[in-house]
PDB file of C-alpha atoms in Angstrom:
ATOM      1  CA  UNK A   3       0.000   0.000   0.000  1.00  0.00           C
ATOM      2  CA  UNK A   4       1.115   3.298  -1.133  1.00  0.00           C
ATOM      3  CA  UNK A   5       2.019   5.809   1.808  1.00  0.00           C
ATOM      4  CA  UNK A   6       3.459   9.389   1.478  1.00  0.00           C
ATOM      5  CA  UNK A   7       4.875  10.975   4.808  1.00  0.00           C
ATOM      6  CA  UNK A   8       6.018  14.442   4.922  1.00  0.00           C
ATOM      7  CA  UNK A   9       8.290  15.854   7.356  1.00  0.00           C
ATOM      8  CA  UNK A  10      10.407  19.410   7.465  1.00  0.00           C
ATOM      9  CA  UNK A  11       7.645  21.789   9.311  1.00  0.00           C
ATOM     10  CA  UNK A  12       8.118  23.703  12.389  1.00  0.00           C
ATOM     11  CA  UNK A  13       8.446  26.929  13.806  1.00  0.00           C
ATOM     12  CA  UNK A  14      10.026  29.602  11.947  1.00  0.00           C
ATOM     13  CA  UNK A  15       9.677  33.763  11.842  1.00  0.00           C
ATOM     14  CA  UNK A  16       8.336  35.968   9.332  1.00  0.00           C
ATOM     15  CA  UNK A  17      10.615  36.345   6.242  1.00  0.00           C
ATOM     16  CA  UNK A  18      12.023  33.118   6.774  1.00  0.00           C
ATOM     17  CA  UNK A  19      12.143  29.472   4.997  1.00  0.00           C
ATOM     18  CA  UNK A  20      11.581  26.208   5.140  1.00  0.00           C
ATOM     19  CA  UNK A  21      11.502  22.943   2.835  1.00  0.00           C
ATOM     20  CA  UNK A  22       9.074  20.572   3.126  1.00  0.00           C
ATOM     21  CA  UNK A  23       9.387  17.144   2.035  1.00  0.00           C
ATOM     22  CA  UNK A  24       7.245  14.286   1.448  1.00  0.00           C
ATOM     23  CA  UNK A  25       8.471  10.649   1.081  1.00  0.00           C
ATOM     24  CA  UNK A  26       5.968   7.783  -1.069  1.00  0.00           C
ATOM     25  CA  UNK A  27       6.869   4.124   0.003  1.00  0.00           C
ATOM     26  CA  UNK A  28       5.490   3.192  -3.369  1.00  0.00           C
ATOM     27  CA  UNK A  29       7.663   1.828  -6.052  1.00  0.00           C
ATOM     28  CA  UNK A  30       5.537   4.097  -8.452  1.00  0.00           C
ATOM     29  CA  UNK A  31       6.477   7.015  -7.872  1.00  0.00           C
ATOM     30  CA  UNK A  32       7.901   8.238 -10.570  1.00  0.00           C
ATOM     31  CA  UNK A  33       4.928   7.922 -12.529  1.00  0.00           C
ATOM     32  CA  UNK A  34       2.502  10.453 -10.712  1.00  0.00           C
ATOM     33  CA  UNK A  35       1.819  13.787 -10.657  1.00  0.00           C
ATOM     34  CA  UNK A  36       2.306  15.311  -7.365  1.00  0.00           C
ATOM     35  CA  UNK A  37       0.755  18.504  -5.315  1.00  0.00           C
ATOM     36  CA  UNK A  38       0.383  20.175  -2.269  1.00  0.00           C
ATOM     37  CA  UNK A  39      -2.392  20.674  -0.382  1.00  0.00           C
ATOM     38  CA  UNK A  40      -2.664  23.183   2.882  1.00  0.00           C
ATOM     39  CA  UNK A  41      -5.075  24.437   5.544  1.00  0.00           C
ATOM     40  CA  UNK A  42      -5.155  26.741   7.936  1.00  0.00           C
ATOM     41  CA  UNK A  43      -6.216  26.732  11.216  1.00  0.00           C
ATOM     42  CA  UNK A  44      -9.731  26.031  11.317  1.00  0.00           C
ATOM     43  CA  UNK A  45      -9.966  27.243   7.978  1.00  0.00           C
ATOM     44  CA  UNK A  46     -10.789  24.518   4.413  1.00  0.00           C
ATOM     45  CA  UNK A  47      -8.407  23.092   2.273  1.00  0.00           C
ATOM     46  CA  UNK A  48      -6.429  25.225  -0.302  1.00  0.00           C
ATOM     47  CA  UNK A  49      -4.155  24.265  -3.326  1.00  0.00           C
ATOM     48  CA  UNK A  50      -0.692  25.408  -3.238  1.00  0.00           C
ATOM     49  CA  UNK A  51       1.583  23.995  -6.167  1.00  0.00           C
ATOM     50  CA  UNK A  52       1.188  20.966  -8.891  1.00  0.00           C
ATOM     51  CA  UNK A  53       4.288  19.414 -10.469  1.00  0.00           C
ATOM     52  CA  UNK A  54       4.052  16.588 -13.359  1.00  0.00           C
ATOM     53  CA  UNK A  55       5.737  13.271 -13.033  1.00  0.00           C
ATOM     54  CA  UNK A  56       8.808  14.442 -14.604  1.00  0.00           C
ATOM     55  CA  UNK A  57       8.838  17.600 -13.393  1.00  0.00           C
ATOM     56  CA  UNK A  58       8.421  19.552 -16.951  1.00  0.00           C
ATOM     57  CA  UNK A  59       5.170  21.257 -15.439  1.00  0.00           C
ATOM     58  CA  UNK A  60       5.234  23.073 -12.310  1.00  0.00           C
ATOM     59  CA  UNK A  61       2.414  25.103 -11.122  1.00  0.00           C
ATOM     60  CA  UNK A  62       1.196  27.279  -8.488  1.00  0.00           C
ATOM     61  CA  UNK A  63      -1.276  29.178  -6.594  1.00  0.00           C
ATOM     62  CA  UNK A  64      -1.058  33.137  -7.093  1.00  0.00           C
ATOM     63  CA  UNK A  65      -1.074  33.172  -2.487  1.00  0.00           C
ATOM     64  CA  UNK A  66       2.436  31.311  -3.173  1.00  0.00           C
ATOM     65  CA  UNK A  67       3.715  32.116  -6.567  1.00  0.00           C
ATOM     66  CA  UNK A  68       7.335  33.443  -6.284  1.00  0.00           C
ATOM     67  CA  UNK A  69       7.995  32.255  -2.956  1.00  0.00           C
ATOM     68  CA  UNK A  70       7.290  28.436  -3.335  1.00  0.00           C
ATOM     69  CA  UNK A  71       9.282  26.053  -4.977  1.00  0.00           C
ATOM     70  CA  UNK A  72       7.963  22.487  -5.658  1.00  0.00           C
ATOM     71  CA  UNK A  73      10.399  19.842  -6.981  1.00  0.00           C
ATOM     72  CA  UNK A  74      10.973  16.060  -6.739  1.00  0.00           C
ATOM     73  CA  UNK A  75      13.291  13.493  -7.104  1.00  0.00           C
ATOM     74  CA  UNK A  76      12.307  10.733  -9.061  1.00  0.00           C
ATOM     75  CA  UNK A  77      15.343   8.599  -7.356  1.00  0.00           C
ATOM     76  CA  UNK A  78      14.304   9.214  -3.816  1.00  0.00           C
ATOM     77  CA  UNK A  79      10.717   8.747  -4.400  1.00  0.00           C
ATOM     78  CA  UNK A  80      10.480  12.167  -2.418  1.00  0.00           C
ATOM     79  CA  UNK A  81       8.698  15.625  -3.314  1.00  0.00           C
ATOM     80  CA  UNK A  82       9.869  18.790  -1.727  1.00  0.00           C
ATOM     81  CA  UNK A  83       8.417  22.337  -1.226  1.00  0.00           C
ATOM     82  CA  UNK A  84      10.923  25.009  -0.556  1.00  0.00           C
ATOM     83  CA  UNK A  85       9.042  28.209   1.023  1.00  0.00           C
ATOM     84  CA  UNK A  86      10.957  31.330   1.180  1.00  0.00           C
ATOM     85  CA  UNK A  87       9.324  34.830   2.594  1.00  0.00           C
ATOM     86  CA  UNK A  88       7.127  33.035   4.711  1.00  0.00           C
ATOM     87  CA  UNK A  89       4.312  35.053   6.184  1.00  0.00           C
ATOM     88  CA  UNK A  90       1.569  34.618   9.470  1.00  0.00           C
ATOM     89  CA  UNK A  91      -0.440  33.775   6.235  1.00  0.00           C
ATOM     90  CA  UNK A  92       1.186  30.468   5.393  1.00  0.00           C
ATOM     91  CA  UNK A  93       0.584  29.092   9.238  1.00  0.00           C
ATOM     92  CA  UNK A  94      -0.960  26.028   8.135  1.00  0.00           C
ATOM     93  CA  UNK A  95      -0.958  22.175   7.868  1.00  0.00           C
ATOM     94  CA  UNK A  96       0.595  21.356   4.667  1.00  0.00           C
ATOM     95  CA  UNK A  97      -0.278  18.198   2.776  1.00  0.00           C
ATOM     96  CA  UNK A  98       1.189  15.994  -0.029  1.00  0.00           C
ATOM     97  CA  UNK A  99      -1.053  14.216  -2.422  1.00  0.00           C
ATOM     98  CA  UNK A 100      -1.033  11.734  -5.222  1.00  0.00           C
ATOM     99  CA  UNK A 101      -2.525  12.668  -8.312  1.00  0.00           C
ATOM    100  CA  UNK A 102      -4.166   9.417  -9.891  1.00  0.00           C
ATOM    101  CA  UNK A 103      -5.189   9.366 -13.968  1.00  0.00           C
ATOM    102  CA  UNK A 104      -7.619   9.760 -15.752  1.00  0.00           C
ATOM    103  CA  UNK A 105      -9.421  11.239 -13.074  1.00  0.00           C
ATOM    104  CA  UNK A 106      -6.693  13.924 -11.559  1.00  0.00           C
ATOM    105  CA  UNK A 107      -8.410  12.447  -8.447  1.00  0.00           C
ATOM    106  CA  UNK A 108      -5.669  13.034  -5.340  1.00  0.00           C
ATOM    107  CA  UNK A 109      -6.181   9.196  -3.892  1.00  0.00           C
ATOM    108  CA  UNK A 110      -2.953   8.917  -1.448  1.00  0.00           C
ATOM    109  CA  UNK A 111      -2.711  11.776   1.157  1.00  0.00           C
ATOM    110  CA  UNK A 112       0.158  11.979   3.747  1.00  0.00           C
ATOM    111  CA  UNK A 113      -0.495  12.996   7.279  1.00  0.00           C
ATOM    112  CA  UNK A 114       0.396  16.268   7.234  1.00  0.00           C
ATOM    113  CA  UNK A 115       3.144  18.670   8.713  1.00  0.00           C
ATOM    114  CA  UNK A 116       2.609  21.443  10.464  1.00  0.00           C
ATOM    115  CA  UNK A 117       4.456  25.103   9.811  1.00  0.00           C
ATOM    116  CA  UNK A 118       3.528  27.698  12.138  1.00  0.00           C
ATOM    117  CA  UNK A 119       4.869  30.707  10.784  1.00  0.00           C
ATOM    118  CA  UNK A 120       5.791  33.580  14.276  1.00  0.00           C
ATOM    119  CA  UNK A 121       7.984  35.977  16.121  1.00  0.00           C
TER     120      UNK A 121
ATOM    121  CA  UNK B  12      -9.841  30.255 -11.334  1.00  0.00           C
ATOM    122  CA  UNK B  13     -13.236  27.535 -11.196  1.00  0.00           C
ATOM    123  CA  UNK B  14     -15.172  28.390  -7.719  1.00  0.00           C
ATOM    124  CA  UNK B  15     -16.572  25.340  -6.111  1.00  0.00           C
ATOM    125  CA  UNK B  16     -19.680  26.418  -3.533  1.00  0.00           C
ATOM    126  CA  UNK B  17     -20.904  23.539  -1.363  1.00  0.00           C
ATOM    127  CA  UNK B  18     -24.650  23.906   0.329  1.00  0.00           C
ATOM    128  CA  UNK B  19     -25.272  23.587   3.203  1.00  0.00           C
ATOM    129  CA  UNK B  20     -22.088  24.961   5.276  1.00  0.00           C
ATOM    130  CA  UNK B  21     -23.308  22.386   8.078  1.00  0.00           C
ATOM    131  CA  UNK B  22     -26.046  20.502   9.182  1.00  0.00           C
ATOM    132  CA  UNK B  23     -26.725  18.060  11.509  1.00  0.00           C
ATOM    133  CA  UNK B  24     -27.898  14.711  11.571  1.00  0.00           C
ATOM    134  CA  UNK B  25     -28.795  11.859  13.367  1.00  0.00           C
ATOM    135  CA  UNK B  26     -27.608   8.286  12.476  1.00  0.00           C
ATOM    136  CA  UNK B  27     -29.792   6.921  10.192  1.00  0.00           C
ATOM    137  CA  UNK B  28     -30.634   9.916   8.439  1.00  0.00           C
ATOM    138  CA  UNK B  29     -30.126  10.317   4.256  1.00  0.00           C
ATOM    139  CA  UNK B  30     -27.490  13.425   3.871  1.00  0.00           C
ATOM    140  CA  UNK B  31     -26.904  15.261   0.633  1.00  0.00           C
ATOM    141  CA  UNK B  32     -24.469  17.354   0.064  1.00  0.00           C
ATOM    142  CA  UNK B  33     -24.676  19.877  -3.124  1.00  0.00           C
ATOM    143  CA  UNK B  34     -21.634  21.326  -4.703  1.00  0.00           C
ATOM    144  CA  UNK B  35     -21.697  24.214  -7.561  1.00  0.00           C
ATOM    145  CA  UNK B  36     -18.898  24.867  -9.853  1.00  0.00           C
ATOM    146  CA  UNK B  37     -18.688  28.322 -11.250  1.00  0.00           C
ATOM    147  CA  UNK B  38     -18.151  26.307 -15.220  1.00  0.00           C
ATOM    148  CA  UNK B  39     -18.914  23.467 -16.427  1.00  0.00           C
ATOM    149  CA  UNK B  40     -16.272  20.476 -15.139  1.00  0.00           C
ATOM    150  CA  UNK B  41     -18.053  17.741 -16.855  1.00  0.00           C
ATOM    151  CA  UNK B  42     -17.275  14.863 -14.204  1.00  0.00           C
ATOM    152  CA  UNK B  43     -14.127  15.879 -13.030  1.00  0.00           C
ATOM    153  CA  UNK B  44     -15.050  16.086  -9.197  1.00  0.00           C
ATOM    154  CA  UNK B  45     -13.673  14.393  -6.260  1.00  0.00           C
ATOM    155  CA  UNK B  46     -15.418  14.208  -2.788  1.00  0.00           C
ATOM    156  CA  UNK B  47     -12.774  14.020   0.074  1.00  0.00           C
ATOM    157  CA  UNK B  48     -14.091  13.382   3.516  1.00  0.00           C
ATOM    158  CA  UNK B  49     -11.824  14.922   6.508  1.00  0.00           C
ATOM    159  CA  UNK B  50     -12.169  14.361  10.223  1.00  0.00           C
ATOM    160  CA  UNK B  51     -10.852  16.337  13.102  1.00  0.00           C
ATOM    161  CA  UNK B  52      -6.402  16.309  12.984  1.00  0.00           C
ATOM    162  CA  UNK B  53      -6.496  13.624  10.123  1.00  0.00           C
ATOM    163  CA  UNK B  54      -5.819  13.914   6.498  1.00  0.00           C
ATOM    164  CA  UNK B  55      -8.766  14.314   3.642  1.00  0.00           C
ATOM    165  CA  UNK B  56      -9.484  10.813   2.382  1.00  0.00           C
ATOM    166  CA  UNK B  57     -11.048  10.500  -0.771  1.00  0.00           C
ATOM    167  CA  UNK B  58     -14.131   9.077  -1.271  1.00  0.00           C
ATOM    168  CA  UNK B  59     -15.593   9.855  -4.789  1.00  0.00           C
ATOM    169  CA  UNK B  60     -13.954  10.464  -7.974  1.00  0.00           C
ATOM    170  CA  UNK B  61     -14.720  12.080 -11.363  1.00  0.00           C
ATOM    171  CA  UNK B  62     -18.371  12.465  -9.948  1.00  0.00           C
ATOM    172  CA  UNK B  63     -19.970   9.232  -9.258  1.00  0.00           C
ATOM    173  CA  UNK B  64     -17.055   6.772  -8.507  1.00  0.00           C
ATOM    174  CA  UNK B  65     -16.608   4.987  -5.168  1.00  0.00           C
ATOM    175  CA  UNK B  66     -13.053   5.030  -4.130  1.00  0.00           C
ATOM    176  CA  UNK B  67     -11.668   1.573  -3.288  1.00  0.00           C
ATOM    177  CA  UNK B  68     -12.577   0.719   0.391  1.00  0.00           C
ATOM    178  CA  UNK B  69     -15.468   3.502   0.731  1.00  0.00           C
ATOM    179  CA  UNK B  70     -18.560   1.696   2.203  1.00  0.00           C
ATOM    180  CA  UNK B  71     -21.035   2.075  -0.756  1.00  0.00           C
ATOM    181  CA  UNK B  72     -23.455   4.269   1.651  1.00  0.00           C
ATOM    182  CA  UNK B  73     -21.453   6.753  -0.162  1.00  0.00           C
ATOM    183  CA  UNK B  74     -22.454   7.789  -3.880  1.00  0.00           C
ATOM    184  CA  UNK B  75     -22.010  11.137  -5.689  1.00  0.00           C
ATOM    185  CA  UNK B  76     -23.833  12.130  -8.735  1.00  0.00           C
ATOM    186  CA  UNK B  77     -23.808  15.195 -11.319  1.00  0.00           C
ATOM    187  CA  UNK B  78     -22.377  16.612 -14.370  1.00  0.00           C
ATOM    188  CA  UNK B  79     -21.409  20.093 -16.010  1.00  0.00           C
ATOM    189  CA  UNK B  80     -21.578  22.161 -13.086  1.00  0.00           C
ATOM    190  CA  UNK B  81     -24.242  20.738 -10.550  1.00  0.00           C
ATOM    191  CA  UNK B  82     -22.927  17.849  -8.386  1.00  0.00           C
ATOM    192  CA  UNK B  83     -24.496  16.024  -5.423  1.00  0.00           C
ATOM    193  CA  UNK B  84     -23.146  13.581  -2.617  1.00  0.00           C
ATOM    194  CA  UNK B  85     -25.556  11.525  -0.856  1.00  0.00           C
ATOM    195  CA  UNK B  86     -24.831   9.298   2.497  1.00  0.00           C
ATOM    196  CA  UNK B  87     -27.841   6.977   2.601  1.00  0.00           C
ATOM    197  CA  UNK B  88     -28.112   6.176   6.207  1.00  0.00           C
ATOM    198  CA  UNK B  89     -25.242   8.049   8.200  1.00  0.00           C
ATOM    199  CA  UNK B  90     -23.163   5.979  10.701  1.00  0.00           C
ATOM    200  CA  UNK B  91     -21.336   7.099  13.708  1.00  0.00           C
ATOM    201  CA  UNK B  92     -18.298   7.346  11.668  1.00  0.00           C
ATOM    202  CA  UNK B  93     -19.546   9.516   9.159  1.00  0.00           C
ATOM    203  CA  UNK B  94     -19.694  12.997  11.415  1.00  0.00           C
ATOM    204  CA  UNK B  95     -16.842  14.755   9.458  1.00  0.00           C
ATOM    205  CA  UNK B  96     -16.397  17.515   6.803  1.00  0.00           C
ATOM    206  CA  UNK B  97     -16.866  16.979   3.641  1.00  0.00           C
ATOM    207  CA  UNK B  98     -15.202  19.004   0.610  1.00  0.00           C
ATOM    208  CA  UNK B  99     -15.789  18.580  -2.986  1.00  0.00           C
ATOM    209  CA  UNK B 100     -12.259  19.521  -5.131  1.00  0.00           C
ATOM    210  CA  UNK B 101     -12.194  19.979  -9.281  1.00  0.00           C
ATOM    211  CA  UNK B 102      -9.664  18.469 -11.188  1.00  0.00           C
ATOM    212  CA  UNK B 103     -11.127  19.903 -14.709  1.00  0.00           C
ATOM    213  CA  UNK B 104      -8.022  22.291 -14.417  1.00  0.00           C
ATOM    214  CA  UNK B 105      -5.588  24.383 -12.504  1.00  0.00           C
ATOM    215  CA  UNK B 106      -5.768  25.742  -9.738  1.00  0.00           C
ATOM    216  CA  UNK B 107      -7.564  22.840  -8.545  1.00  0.00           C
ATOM    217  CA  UNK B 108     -10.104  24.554  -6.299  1.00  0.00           C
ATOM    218  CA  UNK B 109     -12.062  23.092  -3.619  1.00  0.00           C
ATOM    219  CA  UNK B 110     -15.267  23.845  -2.005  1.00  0.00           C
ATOM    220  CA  UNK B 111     -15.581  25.213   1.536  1.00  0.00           C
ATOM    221  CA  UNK B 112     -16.542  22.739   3.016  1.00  0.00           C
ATOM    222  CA  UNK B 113     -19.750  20.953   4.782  1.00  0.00           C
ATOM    223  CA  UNK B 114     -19.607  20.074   8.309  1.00  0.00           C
ATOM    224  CA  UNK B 115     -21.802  17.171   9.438  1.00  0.00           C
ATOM    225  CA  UNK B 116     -22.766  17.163  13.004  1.00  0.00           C
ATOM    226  CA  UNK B 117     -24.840  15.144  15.556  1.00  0.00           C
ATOM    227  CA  UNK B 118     -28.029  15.651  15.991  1.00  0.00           C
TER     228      UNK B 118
END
């Protein structure tokens, strides 16, 4: 069974960074599209960035655009997100997900790590 | 950017009950909608793809139905472990956009 875990949040102060990452146990991998997912507290869920299985499309949402990286390595069965210029605004629990075809349907979620973004 | 508007915010329930769930997209997505239910410090697990399809391992209680831009899920008798949110989420393009999200409570 598939299982993505991410790891990398924490505290951190305004104007700083942090890279997120987000390990599948899969032997697939390589063959998905990828994104990431966040929410705020007690707020819904919000998309933040989209990359394609071999990384020649990247996207990303216009609250992040800029400041958010999103890359993977095929090798390490791991996707990242590098956030730079983080703001009180990005306090949130940030999710991976797997991106299954035809559908686009996001069927594997990790767990979730939390980056809480304060002086 | 599509806009996905769920009715009703939340509601509540008792077990038993049939719950539907409506979800508006501001274009047409033909079927590509996902239903994703989420409970309290867990992850979103998906439960209904492009529209109408049960995710493996989702109890078939569960069904969705719609197309274009009009898109329902239905519970048909709610269990215990159904009191959740539930968000609907197009795929049709990107941004993928989600709805805000319906709260199902006790009764």
């Amino acid at each position: 069974e598939v299982q993505l875990v991410e790891s990398g949040g924490g505290l951190v102060q305004p104007g700083g960074s942090l890279r997120l990452s987000c390990a599948d146990s899969g032997l697939t991998f390589s063959t998905y599209s990828m994104t990431w997912v966040r929410q705020a507290p007690g707020k819904g869920l919000e998309w933040v960035s989209y990359i394609s299985p071999s990384s020649s499309l990247m996207y990303y949402a216009d609250s992040v655009k800029g400041r958010f990286t999103i890359s993977r390595d095929n090798a390490k069965n791991s996707l990242y997100l590098q956030m730079n210029s983080l703001g009180a605004e990005d306090t949130a629990v940030y999710y991976c997900a797997r991106e299954n075809r035809p559908s686009n349907r996001m069927d594997v979620w990790g767990q979730g790590t939390t980056v809480t973004v304060s002086s | 950017d599509i806009q996905m508007t769920q009715s009703p915010s939340s509601l509540s329930a008792s077990v038993g009950d049939r719950v539907i769930i409506t979800c508006r997209a501001s274009q047409s997505i033909i079927d590509y909608v996902n239903w994703h239910q989420q409970k309290p410090g867990k992850a979103p697990k998906l439960l209904i793809y492009a529209a109408s399809n049960l995710q493996s391992g989702v109890p078939s209680r569960f069904s969705g139905s719609g197309s274009g831009t009009d898109f329902t899920l239905t519970i048909s008798s709610l269990q215990p472990e159904d009191f959740a949110t539930y968000y609907c989420q197009q795929s049709y393009n990107i941004p993928r956009t989600f709805g805000q999200g319906t709260k199902v409570e006790i009764k």
